[in-house]
mmCIF file of C-alpha atoms and ligand atoms in Angstrom:
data_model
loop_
_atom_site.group_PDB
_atom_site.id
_atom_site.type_symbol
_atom_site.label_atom_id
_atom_site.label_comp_id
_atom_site.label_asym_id
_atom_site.label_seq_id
_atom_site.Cartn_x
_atom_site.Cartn_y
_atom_site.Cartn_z
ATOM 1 C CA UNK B 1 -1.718 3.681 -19.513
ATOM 2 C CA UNK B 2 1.383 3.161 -17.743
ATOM 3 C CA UNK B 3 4.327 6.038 -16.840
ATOM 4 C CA UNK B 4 7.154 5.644 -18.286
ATOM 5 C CA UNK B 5 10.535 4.733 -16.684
ATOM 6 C CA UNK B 6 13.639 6.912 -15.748
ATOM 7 C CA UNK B 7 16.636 5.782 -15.378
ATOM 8 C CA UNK B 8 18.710 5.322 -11.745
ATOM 9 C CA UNK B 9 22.315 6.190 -11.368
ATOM 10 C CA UNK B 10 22.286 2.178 -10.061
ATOM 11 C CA UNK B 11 21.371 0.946 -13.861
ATOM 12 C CA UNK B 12 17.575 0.533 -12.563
ATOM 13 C CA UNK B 13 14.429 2.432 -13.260
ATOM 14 C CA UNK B 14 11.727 3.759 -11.375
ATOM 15 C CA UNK B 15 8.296 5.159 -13.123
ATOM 16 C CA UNK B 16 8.406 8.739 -13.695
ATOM 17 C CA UNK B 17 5.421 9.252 -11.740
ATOM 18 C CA UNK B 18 3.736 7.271 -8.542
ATOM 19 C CA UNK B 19 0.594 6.954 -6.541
ATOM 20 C CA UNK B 20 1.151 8.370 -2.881
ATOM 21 C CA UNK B 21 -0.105 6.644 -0.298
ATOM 22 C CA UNK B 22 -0.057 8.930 2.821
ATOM 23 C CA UNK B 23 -3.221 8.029 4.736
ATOM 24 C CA UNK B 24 -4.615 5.430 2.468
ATOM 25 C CA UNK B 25 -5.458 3.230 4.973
ATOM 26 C CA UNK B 26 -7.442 0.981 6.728
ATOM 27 C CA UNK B 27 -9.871 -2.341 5.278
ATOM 28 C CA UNK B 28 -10.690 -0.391 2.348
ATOM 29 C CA UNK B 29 -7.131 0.808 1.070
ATOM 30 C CA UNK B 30 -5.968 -2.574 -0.125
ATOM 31 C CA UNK B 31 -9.120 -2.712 -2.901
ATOM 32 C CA UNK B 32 -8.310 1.251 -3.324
ATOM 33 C CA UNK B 33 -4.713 0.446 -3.978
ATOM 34 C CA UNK B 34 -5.454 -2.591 -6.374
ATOM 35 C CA UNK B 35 -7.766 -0.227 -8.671
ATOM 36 C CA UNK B 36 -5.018 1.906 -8.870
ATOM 37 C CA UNK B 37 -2.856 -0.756 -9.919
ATOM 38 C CA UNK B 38 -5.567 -1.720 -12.683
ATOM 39 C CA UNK B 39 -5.552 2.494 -13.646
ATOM 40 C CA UNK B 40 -1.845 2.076 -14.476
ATOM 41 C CA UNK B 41 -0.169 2.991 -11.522
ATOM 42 C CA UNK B 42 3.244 0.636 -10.953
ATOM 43 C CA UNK B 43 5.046 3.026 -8.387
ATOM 44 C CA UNK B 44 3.674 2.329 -4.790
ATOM 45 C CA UNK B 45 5.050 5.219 -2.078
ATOM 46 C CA UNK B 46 4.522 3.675 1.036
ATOM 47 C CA UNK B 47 6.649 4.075 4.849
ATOM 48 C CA UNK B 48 6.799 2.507 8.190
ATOM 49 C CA UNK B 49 5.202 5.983 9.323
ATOM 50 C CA UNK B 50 2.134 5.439 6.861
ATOM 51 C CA UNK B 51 1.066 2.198 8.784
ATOM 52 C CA UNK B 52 -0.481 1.381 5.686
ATOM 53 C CA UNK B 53 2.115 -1.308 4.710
ATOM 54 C CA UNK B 54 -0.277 -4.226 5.341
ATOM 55 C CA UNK B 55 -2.501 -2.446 3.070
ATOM 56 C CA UNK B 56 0.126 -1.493 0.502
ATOM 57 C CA UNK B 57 1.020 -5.616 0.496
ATOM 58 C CA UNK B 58 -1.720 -7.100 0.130
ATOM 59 C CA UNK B 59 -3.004 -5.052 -2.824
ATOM 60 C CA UNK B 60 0.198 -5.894 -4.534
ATOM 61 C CA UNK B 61 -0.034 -9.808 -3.342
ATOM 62 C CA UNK B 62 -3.577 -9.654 -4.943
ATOM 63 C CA UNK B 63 -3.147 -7.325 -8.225
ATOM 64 C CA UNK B 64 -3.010 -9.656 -11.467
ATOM 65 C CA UNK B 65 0.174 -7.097 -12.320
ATOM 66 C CA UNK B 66 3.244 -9.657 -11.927
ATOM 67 C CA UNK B 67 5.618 -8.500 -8.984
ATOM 68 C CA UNK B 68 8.395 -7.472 -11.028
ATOM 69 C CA UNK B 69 6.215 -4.982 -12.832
ATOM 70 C CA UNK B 70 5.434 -2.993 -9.520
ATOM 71 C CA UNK B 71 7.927 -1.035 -7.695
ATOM 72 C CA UNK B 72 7.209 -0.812 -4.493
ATOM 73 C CA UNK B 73 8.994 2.290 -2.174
ATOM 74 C CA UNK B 74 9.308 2.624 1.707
ATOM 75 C CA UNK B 75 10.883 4.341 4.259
ATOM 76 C CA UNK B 76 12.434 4.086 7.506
ATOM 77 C CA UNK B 77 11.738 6.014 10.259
ATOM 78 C CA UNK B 78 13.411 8.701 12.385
ATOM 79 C CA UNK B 79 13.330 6.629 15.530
ATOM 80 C CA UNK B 80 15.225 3.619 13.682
ATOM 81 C CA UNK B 81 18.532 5.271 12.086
ATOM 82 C CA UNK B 82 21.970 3.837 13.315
ATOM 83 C CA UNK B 83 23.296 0.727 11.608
ATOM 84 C CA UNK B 84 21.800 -2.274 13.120
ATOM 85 C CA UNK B 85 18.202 -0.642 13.736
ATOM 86 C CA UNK B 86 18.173 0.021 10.237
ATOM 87 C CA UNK B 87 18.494 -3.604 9.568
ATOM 88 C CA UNK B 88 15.362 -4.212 11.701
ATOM 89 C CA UNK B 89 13.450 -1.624 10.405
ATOM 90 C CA UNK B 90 13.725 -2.654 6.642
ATOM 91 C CA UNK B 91 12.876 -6.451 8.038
ATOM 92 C CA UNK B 92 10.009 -4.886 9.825
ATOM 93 C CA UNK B 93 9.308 -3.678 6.595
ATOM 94 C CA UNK B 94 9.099 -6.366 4.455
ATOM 95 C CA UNK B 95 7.190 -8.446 6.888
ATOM 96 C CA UNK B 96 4.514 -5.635 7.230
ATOM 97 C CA UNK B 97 4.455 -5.612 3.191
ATOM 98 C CA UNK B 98 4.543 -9.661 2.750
ATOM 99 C CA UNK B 99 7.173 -9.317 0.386
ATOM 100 C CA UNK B 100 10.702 -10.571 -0.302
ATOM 101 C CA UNK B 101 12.591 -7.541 -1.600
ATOM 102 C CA UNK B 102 11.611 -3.617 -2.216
ATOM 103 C CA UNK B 103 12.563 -1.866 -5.274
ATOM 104 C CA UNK B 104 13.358 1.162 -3.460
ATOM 105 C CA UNK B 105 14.329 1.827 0.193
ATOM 106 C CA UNK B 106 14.657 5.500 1.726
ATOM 107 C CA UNK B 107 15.935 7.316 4.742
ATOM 108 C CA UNK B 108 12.846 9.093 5.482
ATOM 109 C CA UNK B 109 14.163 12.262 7.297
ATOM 110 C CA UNK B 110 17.984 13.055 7.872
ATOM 111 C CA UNK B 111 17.438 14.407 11.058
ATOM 112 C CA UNK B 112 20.838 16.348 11.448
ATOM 113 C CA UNK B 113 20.165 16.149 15.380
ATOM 114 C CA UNK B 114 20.135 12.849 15.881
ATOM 115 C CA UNK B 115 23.754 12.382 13.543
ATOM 116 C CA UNK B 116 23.285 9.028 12.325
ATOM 117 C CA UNK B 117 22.136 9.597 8.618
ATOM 118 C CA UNK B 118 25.640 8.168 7.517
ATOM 119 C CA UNK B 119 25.837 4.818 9.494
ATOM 120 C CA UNK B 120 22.459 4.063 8.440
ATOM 121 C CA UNK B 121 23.357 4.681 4.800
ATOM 122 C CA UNK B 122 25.902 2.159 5.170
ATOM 123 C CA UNK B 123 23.035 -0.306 6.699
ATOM 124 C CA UNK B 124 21.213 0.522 3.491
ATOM 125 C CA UNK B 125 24.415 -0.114 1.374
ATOM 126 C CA UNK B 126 24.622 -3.490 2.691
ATOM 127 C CA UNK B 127 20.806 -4.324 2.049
ATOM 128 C CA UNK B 128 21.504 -3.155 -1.742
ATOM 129 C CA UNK B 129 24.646 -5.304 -1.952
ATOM 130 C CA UNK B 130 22.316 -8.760 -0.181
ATOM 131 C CA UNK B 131 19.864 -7.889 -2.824
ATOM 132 C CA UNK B 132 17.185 -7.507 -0.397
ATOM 133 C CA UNK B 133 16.446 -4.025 -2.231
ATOM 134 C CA UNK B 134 16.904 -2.883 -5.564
ATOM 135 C CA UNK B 135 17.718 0.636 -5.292
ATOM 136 C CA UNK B 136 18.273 2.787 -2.188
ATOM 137 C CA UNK B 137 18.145 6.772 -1.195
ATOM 138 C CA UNK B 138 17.066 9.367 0.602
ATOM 139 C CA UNK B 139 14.093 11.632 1.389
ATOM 140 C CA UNK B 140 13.797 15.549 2.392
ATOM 141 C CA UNK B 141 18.031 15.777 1.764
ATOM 142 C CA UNK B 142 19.737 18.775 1.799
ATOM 143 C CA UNK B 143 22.887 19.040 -0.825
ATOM 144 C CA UNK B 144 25.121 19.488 2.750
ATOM 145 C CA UNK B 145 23.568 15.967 3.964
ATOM 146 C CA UNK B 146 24.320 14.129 0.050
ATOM 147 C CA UNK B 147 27.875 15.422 -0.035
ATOM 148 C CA UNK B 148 28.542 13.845 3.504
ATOM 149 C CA UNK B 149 26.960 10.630 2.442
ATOM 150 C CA UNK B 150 28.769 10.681 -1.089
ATOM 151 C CA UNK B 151 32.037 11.584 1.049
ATOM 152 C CA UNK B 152 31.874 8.726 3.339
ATOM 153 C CA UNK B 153 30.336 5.943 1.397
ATOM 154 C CA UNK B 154 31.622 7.058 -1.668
ATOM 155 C CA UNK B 155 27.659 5.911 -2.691
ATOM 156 C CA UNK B 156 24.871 8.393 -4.264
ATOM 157 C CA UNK B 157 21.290 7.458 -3.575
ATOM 158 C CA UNK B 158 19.341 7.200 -6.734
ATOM 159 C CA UNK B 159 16.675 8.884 -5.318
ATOM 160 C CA UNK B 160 15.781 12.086 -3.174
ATOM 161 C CA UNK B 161 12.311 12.669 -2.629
ATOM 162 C CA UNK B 162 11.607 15.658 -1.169
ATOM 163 C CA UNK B 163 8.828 18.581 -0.693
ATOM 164 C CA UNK B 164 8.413 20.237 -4.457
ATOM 165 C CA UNK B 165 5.439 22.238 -6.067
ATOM 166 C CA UNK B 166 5.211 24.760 -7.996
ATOM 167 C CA UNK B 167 5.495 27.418 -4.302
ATOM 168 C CA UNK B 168 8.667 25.428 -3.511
ATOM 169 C CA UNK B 169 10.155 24.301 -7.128
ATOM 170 C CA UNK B 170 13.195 23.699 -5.020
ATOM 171 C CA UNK B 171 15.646 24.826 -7.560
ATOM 172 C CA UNK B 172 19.290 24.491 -6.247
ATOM 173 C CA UNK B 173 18.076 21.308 -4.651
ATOM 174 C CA UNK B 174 17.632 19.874 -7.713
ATOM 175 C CA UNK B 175 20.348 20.716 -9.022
ATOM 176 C CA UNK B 176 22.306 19.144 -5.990
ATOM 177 C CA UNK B 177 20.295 16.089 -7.038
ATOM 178 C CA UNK B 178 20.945 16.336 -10.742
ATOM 179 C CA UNK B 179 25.185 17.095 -9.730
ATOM 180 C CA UNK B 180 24.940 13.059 -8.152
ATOM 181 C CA UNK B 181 22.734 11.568 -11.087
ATOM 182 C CA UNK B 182 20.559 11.063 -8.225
ATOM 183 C CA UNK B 183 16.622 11.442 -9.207
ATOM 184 C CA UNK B 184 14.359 14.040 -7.473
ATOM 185 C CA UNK B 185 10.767 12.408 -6.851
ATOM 186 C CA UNK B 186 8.095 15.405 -5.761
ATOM 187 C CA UNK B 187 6.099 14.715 -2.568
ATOM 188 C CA UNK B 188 2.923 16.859 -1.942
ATOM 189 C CA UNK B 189 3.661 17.311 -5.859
ATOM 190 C CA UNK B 190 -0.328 18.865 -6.069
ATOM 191 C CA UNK B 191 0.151 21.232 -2.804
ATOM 192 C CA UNK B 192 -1.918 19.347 -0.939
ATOM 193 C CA UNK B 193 -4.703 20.447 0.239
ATOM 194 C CA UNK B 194 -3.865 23.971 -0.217
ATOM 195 C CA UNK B 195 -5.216 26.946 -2.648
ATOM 196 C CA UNK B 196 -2.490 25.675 -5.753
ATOM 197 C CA UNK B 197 -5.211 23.650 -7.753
ATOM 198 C CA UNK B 198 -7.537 26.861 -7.320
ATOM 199 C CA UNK B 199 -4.855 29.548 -8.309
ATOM 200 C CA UNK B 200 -5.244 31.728 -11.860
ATOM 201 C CA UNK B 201 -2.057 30.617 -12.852
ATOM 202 C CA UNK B 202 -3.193 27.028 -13.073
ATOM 203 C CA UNK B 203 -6.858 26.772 -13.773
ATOM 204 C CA UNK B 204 -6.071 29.254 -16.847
ATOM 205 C CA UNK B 205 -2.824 26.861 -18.203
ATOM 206 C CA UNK B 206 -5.558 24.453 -17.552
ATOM 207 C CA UNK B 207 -8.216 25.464 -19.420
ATOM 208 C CA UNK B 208 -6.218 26.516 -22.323
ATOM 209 C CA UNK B 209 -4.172 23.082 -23.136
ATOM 210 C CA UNK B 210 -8.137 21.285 -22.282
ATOM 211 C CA UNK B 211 -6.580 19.364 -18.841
ATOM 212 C CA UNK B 212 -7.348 19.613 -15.037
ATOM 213 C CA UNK B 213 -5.249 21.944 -12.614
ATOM 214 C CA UNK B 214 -3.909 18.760 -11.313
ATOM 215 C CA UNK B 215 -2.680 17.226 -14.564
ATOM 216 C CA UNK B 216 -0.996 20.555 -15.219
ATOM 217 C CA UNK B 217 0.759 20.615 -11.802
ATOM 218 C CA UNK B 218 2.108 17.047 -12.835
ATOM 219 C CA UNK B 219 2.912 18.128 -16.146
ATOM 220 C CA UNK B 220 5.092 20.915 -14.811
ATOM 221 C CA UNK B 221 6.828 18.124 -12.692
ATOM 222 C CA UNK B 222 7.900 15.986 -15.330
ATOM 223 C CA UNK B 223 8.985 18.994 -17.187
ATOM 224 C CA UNK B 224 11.473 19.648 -14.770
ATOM 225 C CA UNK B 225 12.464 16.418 -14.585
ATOM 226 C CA UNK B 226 11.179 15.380 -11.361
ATOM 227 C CA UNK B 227 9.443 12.612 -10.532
ATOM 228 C CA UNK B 228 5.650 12.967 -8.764
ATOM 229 C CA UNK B 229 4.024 10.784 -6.744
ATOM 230 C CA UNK B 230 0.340 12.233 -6.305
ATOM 231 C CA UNK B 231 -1.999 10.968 -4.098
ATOM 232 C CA UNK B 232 -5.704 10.592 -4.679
ATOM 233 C CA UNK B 233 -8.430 8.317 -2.823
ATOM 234 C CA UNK B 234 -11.006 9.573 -5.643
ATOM 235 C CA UNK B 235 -10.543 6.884 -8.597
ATOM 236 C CA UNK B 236 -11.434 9.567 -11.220
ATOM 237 C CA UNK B 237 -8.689 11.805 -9.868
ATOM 238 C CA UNK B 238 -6.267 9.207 -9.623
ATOM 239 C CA UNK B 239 -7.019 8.002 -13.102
ATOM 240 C CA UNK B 240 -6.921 11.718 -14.711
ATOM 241 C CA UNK B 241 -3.424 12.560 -12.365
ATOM 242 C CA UNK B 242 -1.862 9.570 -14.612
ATOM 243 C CA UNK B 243 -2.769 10.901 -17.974
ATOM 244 C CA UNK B 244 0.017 13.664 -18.440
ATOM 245 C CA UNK B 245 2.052 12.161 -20.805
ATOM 246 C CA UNK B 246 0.652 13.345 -24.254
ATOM 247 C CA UNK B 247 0.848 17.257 -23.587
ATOM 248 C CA UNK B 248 3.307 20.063 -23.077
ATOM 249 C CA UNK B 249 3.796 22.929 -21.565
ATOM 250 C CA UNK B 250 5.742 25.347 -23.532
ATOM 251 C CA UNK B 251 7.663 28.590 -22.407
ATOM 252 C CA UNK B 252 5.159 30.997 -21.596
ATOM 253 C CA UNK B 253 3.420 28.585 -19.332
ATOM 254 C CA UNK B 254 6.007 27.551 -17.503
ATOM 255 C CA UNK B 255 7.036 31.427 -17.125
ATOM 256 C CA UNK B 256 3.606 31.902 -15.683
ATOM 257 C CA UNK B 257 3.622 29.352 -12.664
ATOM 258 C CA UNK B 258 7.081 30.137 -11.989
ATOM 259 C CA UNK B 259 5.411 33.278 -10.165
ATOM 260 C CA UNK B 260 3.945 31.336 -7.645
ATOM 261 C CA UNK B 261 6.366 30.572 -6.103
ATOM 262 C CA UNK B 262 6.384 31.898 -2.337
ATOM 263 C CA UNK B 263 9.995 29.424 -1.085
ATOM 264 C CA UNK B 264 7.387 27.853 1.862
ATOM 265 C CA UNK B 265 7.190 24.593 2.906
ATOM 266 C CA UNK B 266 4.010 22.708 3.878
ATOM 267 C CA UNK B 267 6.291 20.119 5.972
ATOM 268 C CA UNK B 268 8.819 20.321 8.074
ATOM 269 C CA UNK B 269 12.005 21.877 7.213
ATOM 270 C CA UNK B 270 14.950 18.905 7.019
ATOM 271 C CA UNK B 271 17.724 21.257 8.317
ATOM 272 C CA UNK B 272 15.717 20.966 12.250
ATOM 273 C CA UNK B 273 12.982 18.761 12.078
ATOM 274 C CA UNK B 274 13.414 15.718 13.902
ATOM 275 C CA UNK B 275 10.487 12.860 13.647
ATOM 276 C CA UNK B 276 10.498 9.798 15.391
HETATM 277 P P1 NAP T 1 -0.632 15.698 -2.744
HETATM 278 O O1 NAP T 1 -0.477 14.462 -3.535
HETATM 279 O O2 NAP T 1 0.030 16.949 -3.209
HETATM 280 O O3 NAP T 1 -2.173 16.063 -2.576
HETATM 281 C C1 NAP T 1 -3.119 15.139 -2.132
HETATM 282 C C2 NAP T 1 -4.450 15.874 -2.056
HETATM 283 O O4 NAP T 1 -4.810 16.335 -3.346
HETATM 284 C C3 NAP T 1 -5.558 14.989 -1.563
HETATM 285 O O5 NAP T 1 -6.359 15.794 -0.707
HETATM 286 C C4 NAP T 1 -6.318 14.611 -2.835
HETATM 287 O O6 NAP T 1 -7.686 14.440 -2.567
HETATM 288 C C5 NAP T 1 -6.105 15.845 -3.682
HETATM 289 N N1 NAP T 1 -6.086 15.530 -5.124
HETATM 290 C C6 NAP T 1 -5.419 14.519 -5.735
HETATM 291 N N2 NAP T 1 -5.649 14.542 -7.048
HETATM 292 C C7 NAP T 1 -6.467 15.594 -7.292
HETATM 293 C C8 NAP T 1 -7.064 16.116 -8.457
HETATM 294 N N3 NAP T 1 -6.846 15.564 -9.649
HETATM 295 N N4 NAP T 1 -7.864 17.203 -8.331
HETATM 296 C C9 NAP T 1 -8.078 17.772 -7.124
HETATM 297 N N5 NAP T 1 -7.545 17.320 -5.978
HETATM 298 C C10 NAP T 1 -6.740 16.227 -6.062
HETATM 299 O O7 NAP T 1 -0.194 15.488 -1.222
HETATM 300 P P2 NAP T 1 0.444 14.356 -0.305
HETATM 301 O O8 NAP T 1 -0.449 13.196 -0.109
HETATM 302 O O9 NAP T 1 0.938 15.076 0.882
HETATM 303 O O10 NAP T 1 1.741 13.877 -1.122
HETATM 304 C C11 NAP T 1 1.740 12.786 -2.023
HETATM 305 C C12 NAP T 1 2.530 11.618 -1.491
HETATM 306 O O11 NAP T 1 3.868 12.008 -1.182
HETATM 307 C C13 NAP T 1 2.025 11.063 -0.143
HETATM 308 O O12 NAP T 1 0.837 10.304 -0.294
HETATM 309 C C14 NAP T 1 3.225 10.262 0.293
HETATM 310 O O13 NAP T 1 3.262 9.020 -0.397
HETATM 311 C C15 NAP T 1 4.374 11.173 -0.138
HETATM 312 N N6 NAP T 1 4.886 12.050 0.948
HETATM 313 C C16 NAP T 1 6.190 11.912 1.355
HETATM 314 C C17 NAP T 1 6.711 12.717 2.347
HETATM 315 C C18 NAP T 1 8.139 12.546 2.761
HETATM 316 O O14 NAP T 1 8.571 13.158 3.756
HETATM 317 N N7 NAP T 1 8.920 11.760 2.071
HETATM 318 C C19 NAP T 1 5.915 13.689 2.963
HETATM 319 C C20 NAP T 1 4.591 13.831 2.535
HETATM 320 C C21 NAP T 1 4.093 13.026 1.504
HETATM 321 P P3 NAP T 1 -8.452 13.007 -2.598
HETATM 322 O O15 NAP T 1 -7.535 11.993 -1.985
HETATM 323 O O16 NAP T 1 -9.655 13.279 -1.770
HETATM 324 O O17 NAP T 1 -8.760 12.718 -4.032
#
């Protein structure tokens, strides 16, 4: 079973739902990855800040999957925005990975500090245009930091990914997003490690449609049109998180985990946080 693909404002697409690899790492990750891969994941989710992109590489160098079926994300750092660091971050980048191109390059933080989110959207512009990636955006932007960049550039990123779960559905975000045909991609889409998967809300919407709290967190994802990228280093989790796409939610359920929301992050909040 694979996910199947949305549509980018650039005339790509990107699988509606990805396998995170936050700290996947290490000698084991690569065969981790790779079964993965063979469960149907095509979306990768790695960044500089992982230091997993050796990993990340060589389980897509290995996989029997053809290249052009995998899309393969990363991110550069807060230390390396301005215009020509950019440049050697994404080429740091690729090297780490082993590959030629990426299908999807992000800012990973705008870091409003720091002020360079716009000159290094213009690095990323440029990358797009070389076709050294297929598809470029953004991660953890506000709608204040999009309108700047679609002021200046004049360029949307197809993709924001940013903190979203059903305690921070992130609602006027999204529709920031939707306003630029830009696509929202969850991160910590499951909560983490916190008590989300455990709460009445889920485990009964769970119980009644026959599915795991998990696949109905994902489920609730794609029904708002965003797209997850879960991470598991359990193979039976990662396998179940991928079968969501032959159930529904209907109103009442989604009425029901609309409750939980409490507006808190888990990370950092984009408006202060700088990371390096
Ligand atoms: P997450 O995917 O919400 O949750 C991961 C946790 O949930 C792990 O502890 C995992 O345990 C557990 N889990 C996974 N599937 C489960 C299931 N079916 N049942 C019960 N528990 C399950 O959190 P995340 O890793 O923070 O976020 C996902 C990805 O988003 C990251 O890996 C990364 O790629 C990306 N991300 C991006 C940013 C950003 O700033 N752009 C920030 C954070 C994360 P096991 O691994 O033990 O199975």
């Amino acid at each position: 079973m694979t996910a199947p693909l949305l549509d980018l404002n650039d005339g790509n697409q990107m699988p509606a739902l990805g396998f995170g690899t936050y700290k996947i790492i290490g000698p084991d990750a690569p065969e981790l990855i790779g079964s993965a891969i063979d469960a149907g994941y095509r979306l990768l989710d790695t960044a500089t800040r992982y230091d997993n992109e050796v990993e990340v590489g060589e389980a897509v160098r290995a996989s029997s999957v053809p290249r052009d079926e995998l899309f393969v994300t990363s991110k550069l750092p807060g230390a390396d925005h301005g215009f020509d660091e950019a440049r050697r971050s994404f080429e740091g980048s690729l090297e780490r990975l082993g590959l030629d191109r990426l299908d999807l390059f992000l800012i990973h933080w705008p870091q409003p500090p720091i002020g360079k989110f716009v000159e290094t959207w213009r690095a990323f512009i440029r990358l797009r245009d070389e076709g050294l990636v297929s598809s470029i955006g953004v991660s953890n932007f506000l709608p204040g930091h999009l309108d700047r960049l679609v002021d200046e550039t004049s360029v949307a990123p197809a993709v924001n990914q940013i903190e979203l779960h059903p305690f921070l559905p992130q609602n006027e975000q999204r529709v920031a997003d939707f306003r630029l045909g830009t696509v929202t991609q969850s991160w910590t889409p499951l909560g983490r490690r916190t008590e989300l998967l455990d709460r009445r809300e889920i485990t009964e919407t769970a119980e009644k449609h026959g599915r795991t709290p998990a696949q109905v967190v994902l489920r609730w994802h794609l029904d708002l049109g965003a797209a997850p990228i879960p991470k598991s280093a359990t193979p039976e989790r990662f396998r179940s998180n991928l079968d969501v796409f032959d159930f529904a939610l209907d109103d009442d359920d989604l009425e029901r985990i609309a409750t939980l929301e409490t507006g808190k992050r888990i990370g950092g909040d984009p408006a202060t946080e700088v990371q390096l």
